[in-house]
GROMACS .gro file of C-alpha atoms in nm:
model
  109
    1MET     CA    1   6.157  13.979  18.196
    2ALA     CA    2   6.529  14.022  18.145
    3LEU     CA    3   6.665  14.070  17.794
    4SER     CA    4   6.880  13.796  17.645
    5PRO     CA    5   7.252  13.881  17.627
    6GLU     CA    6   7.222  13.910  17.246
    7MET     CA    7   6.927  14.148  17.271
    8GLN     CA    8   7.100  14.357  17.539
    9LYS     CA    9   7.405  14.384  17.312
   10CYS     CA   10   7.181  14.500  17.027
   11VAL     CA   11   7.004  14.756  17.250
   12ASP     CA   12   7.345  14.889  17.355
   13ALA     CA   13   7.462  14.910  16.990
   14CYS     CA   14   7.141  15.091  16.892
   15LEU     CA   15   7.167  15.341  17.176
   16ASP     CA   16   7.536  15.402  17.101
   17CYS     CA   17   7.455  15.464  16.735
   18TYR     CA   18   7.164  15.692  16.830
   19LYS     CA   19   7.391  15.902  17.054
   20THR     CA   20   7.672  15.906  16.799
   21CYS     CA   21   7.458  16.002  16.498
   22LEU     CA   22   7.261  16.265  16.687
   23GLY     CA   23   7.576  16.411  16.840
   24MET     CA   24   7.763  16.416  16.508
   25ALA     CA   25   7.469  16.576  16.328
   26MET     CA   26   7.408  16.846  16.588
   27ASN     CA   27   7.773  16.926  16.650
   28HIS     CA   28   8.022  16.815  16.385
   29CYS     CA   29   7.793  16.839  16.083
   30LEU     CA   30   7.628  17.170  16.174
   31GLU     CA   31   7.962  17.327  16.263
   32THR     CA   32   8.142  17.193  15.954
   33GLY     CA   33   7.872  17.295  15.707
   34GLY     CA   34   7.892  17.228  15.335
   35GLU     CA   35   7.823  16.867  15.237
   36HIS     CA   36   7.782  16.779  15.605
   37VAL     CA   37   7.456  16.976  15.613
   38ALA     CA   38   7.334  16.894  15.263
   39PRO     CA   39   6.968  16.788  15.304
   40PRO     CA   40   7.011  16.426  15.184
   41HIS     CA   41   7.299  16.360  15.428
   42PHE     CA   42   7.145  16.547  15.719
   43ARG     CA   43   6.806  16.377  15.677
   44LEU     CA   44   6.975  16.036  15.657
   45ILE     CA   45   7.183  16.082  15.971
   46MET     CA   46   6.877  16.208  16.161
   47ALA     CA   47   6.664  15.918  16.032
   48CYS     CA   48   6.938  15.678  16.137
   49ALA     CA   49   6.949  15.822  16.489
   50GLU     CA   50   6.572  15.798  16.523
   51MET     CA   51   6.550  15.444  16.383
   52CYS     CA   52   6.821  15.330  16.625
   53ARG     CA   53   6.632  15.484  16.917
   54THR     CA   54   6.309  15.321  16.801
   55SER     CA   55   6.468  14.978  16.760
   56ALA     CA   56   6.616  14.995  17.109
   57HIS     CA   57   6.275  15.100  17.243
   58PHE     CA   58   6.097  14.807  17.073
   59MET     CA   59   6.347  14.561  17.221
   60LEU     CA   60   6.329  14.717  17.568
   61ILE     CA   61   5.949  14.684  17.576
   62SER     CA   62   5.974  14.324  17.445
   63SER     CA   63   5.766  14.402  17.138
   64PRO     CA   64   5.744  14.110  16.896
   65HIS     CA   65   5.777  14.372  16.621
   66HIS     CA   66   6.142  14.435  16.713
   67LYS     CA   67   6.251  14.209  16.425
   68HIS     CA   68   6.090  14.452  16.179
   69THR     CA   69   6.243  14.760  16.336
   70CYS     CA   70   6.583  14.589  16.359
   71ARG     CA   71   6.570  14.492  15.991
   72GLU     CA   72   6.495  14.852  15.890
   73CYS     CA   73   6.752  14.983  16.137
   74ALA     CA   74   7.023  14.763  15.983
   75GLU     CA   75   6.934  14.892  15.637
   76ILE     CA   76   6.939  15.259  15.738
   77CYS     CA   77   7.260  15.218  15.941
   78THR     CA   78   7.433  15.056  15.643
   79GLU     CA   79   7.325  15.343  15.418
   80CYS     CA   80   7.429  15.602  15.677
   81ALA     CA   81   7.773  15.442  15.722
   82LYS     CA   82   7.833  15.453  15.345
   83ASP     CA   83   7.724  15.816  15.324
   84CYS     CA   84   7.932  15.923  15.624
   85GLU     CA   85   8.244  15.749  15.484
   86ARG     CA   86   8.270  16.011  15.210
   87LEU     CA   87   8.280  16.302  15.457
   88ASP     CA   88   8.569  16.419  15.676
   89GLY     CA   89   8.562  16.354  16.048
   90MET     CA   90   8.274  16.106  16.044
   91GLU     CA   91   8.472  15.795  16.148
   92ASP     CA   92   8.289  15.757  16.482
   93CYS     CA   93   7.956  15.764  16.302
   94VAL     CA   94   8.070  15.508  16.043
   95ALA     CA   95   8.192  15.273  16.318
   96ALA     CA   96   7.875  15.307  16.529
   97CYS     CA   97   7.651  15.255  16.224
   98ARG     CA   98   7.842  14.946  16.113
   99ALA     CA   99   7.831  14.793  16.462
  100CYS     CA  100   7.458  14.864  16.492
  101ALA     CA  101   7.383  14.729  16.143
  102LYS     CA  102   7.566  14.405  16.226
  103SER     CA  103   7.389  14.360  16.558
  104CYS     CA  104   7.044  14.450  16.420
  105SER     CA  105   7.087  14.217  16.120
  106ALA     CA  106   7.152  13.931  16.360
  107MET     CA  107   6.854  14.029  16.575
  108ALA     CA  108   6.623  14.050  16.272
  109ALA     CA  109   6.718  13.701  16.148
   0.00000   0.00000   0.00000
């Protein structure tokens, strides 16, 4: 069964956010150090990446539980965007998290 255009857009936003958060954490944050690797920030960005991957997975397998994962994903992405805003060089992460949060909120409704 093909995904609806809205769901495909959400899957794409989730996968983009997953790649962005994981990439930023493993490269920018680790190399920058300081607040970028403080445990609360680093755990949040890693949780965000994983939740985005999980939400995409649930939609791709047509799980009826995708609304739950999308709701949680939107919440974590919103929190991650706010936390990343206070750190230098995290603009890509903020943008990806905001886009994913918006798409997942719509999917969870």
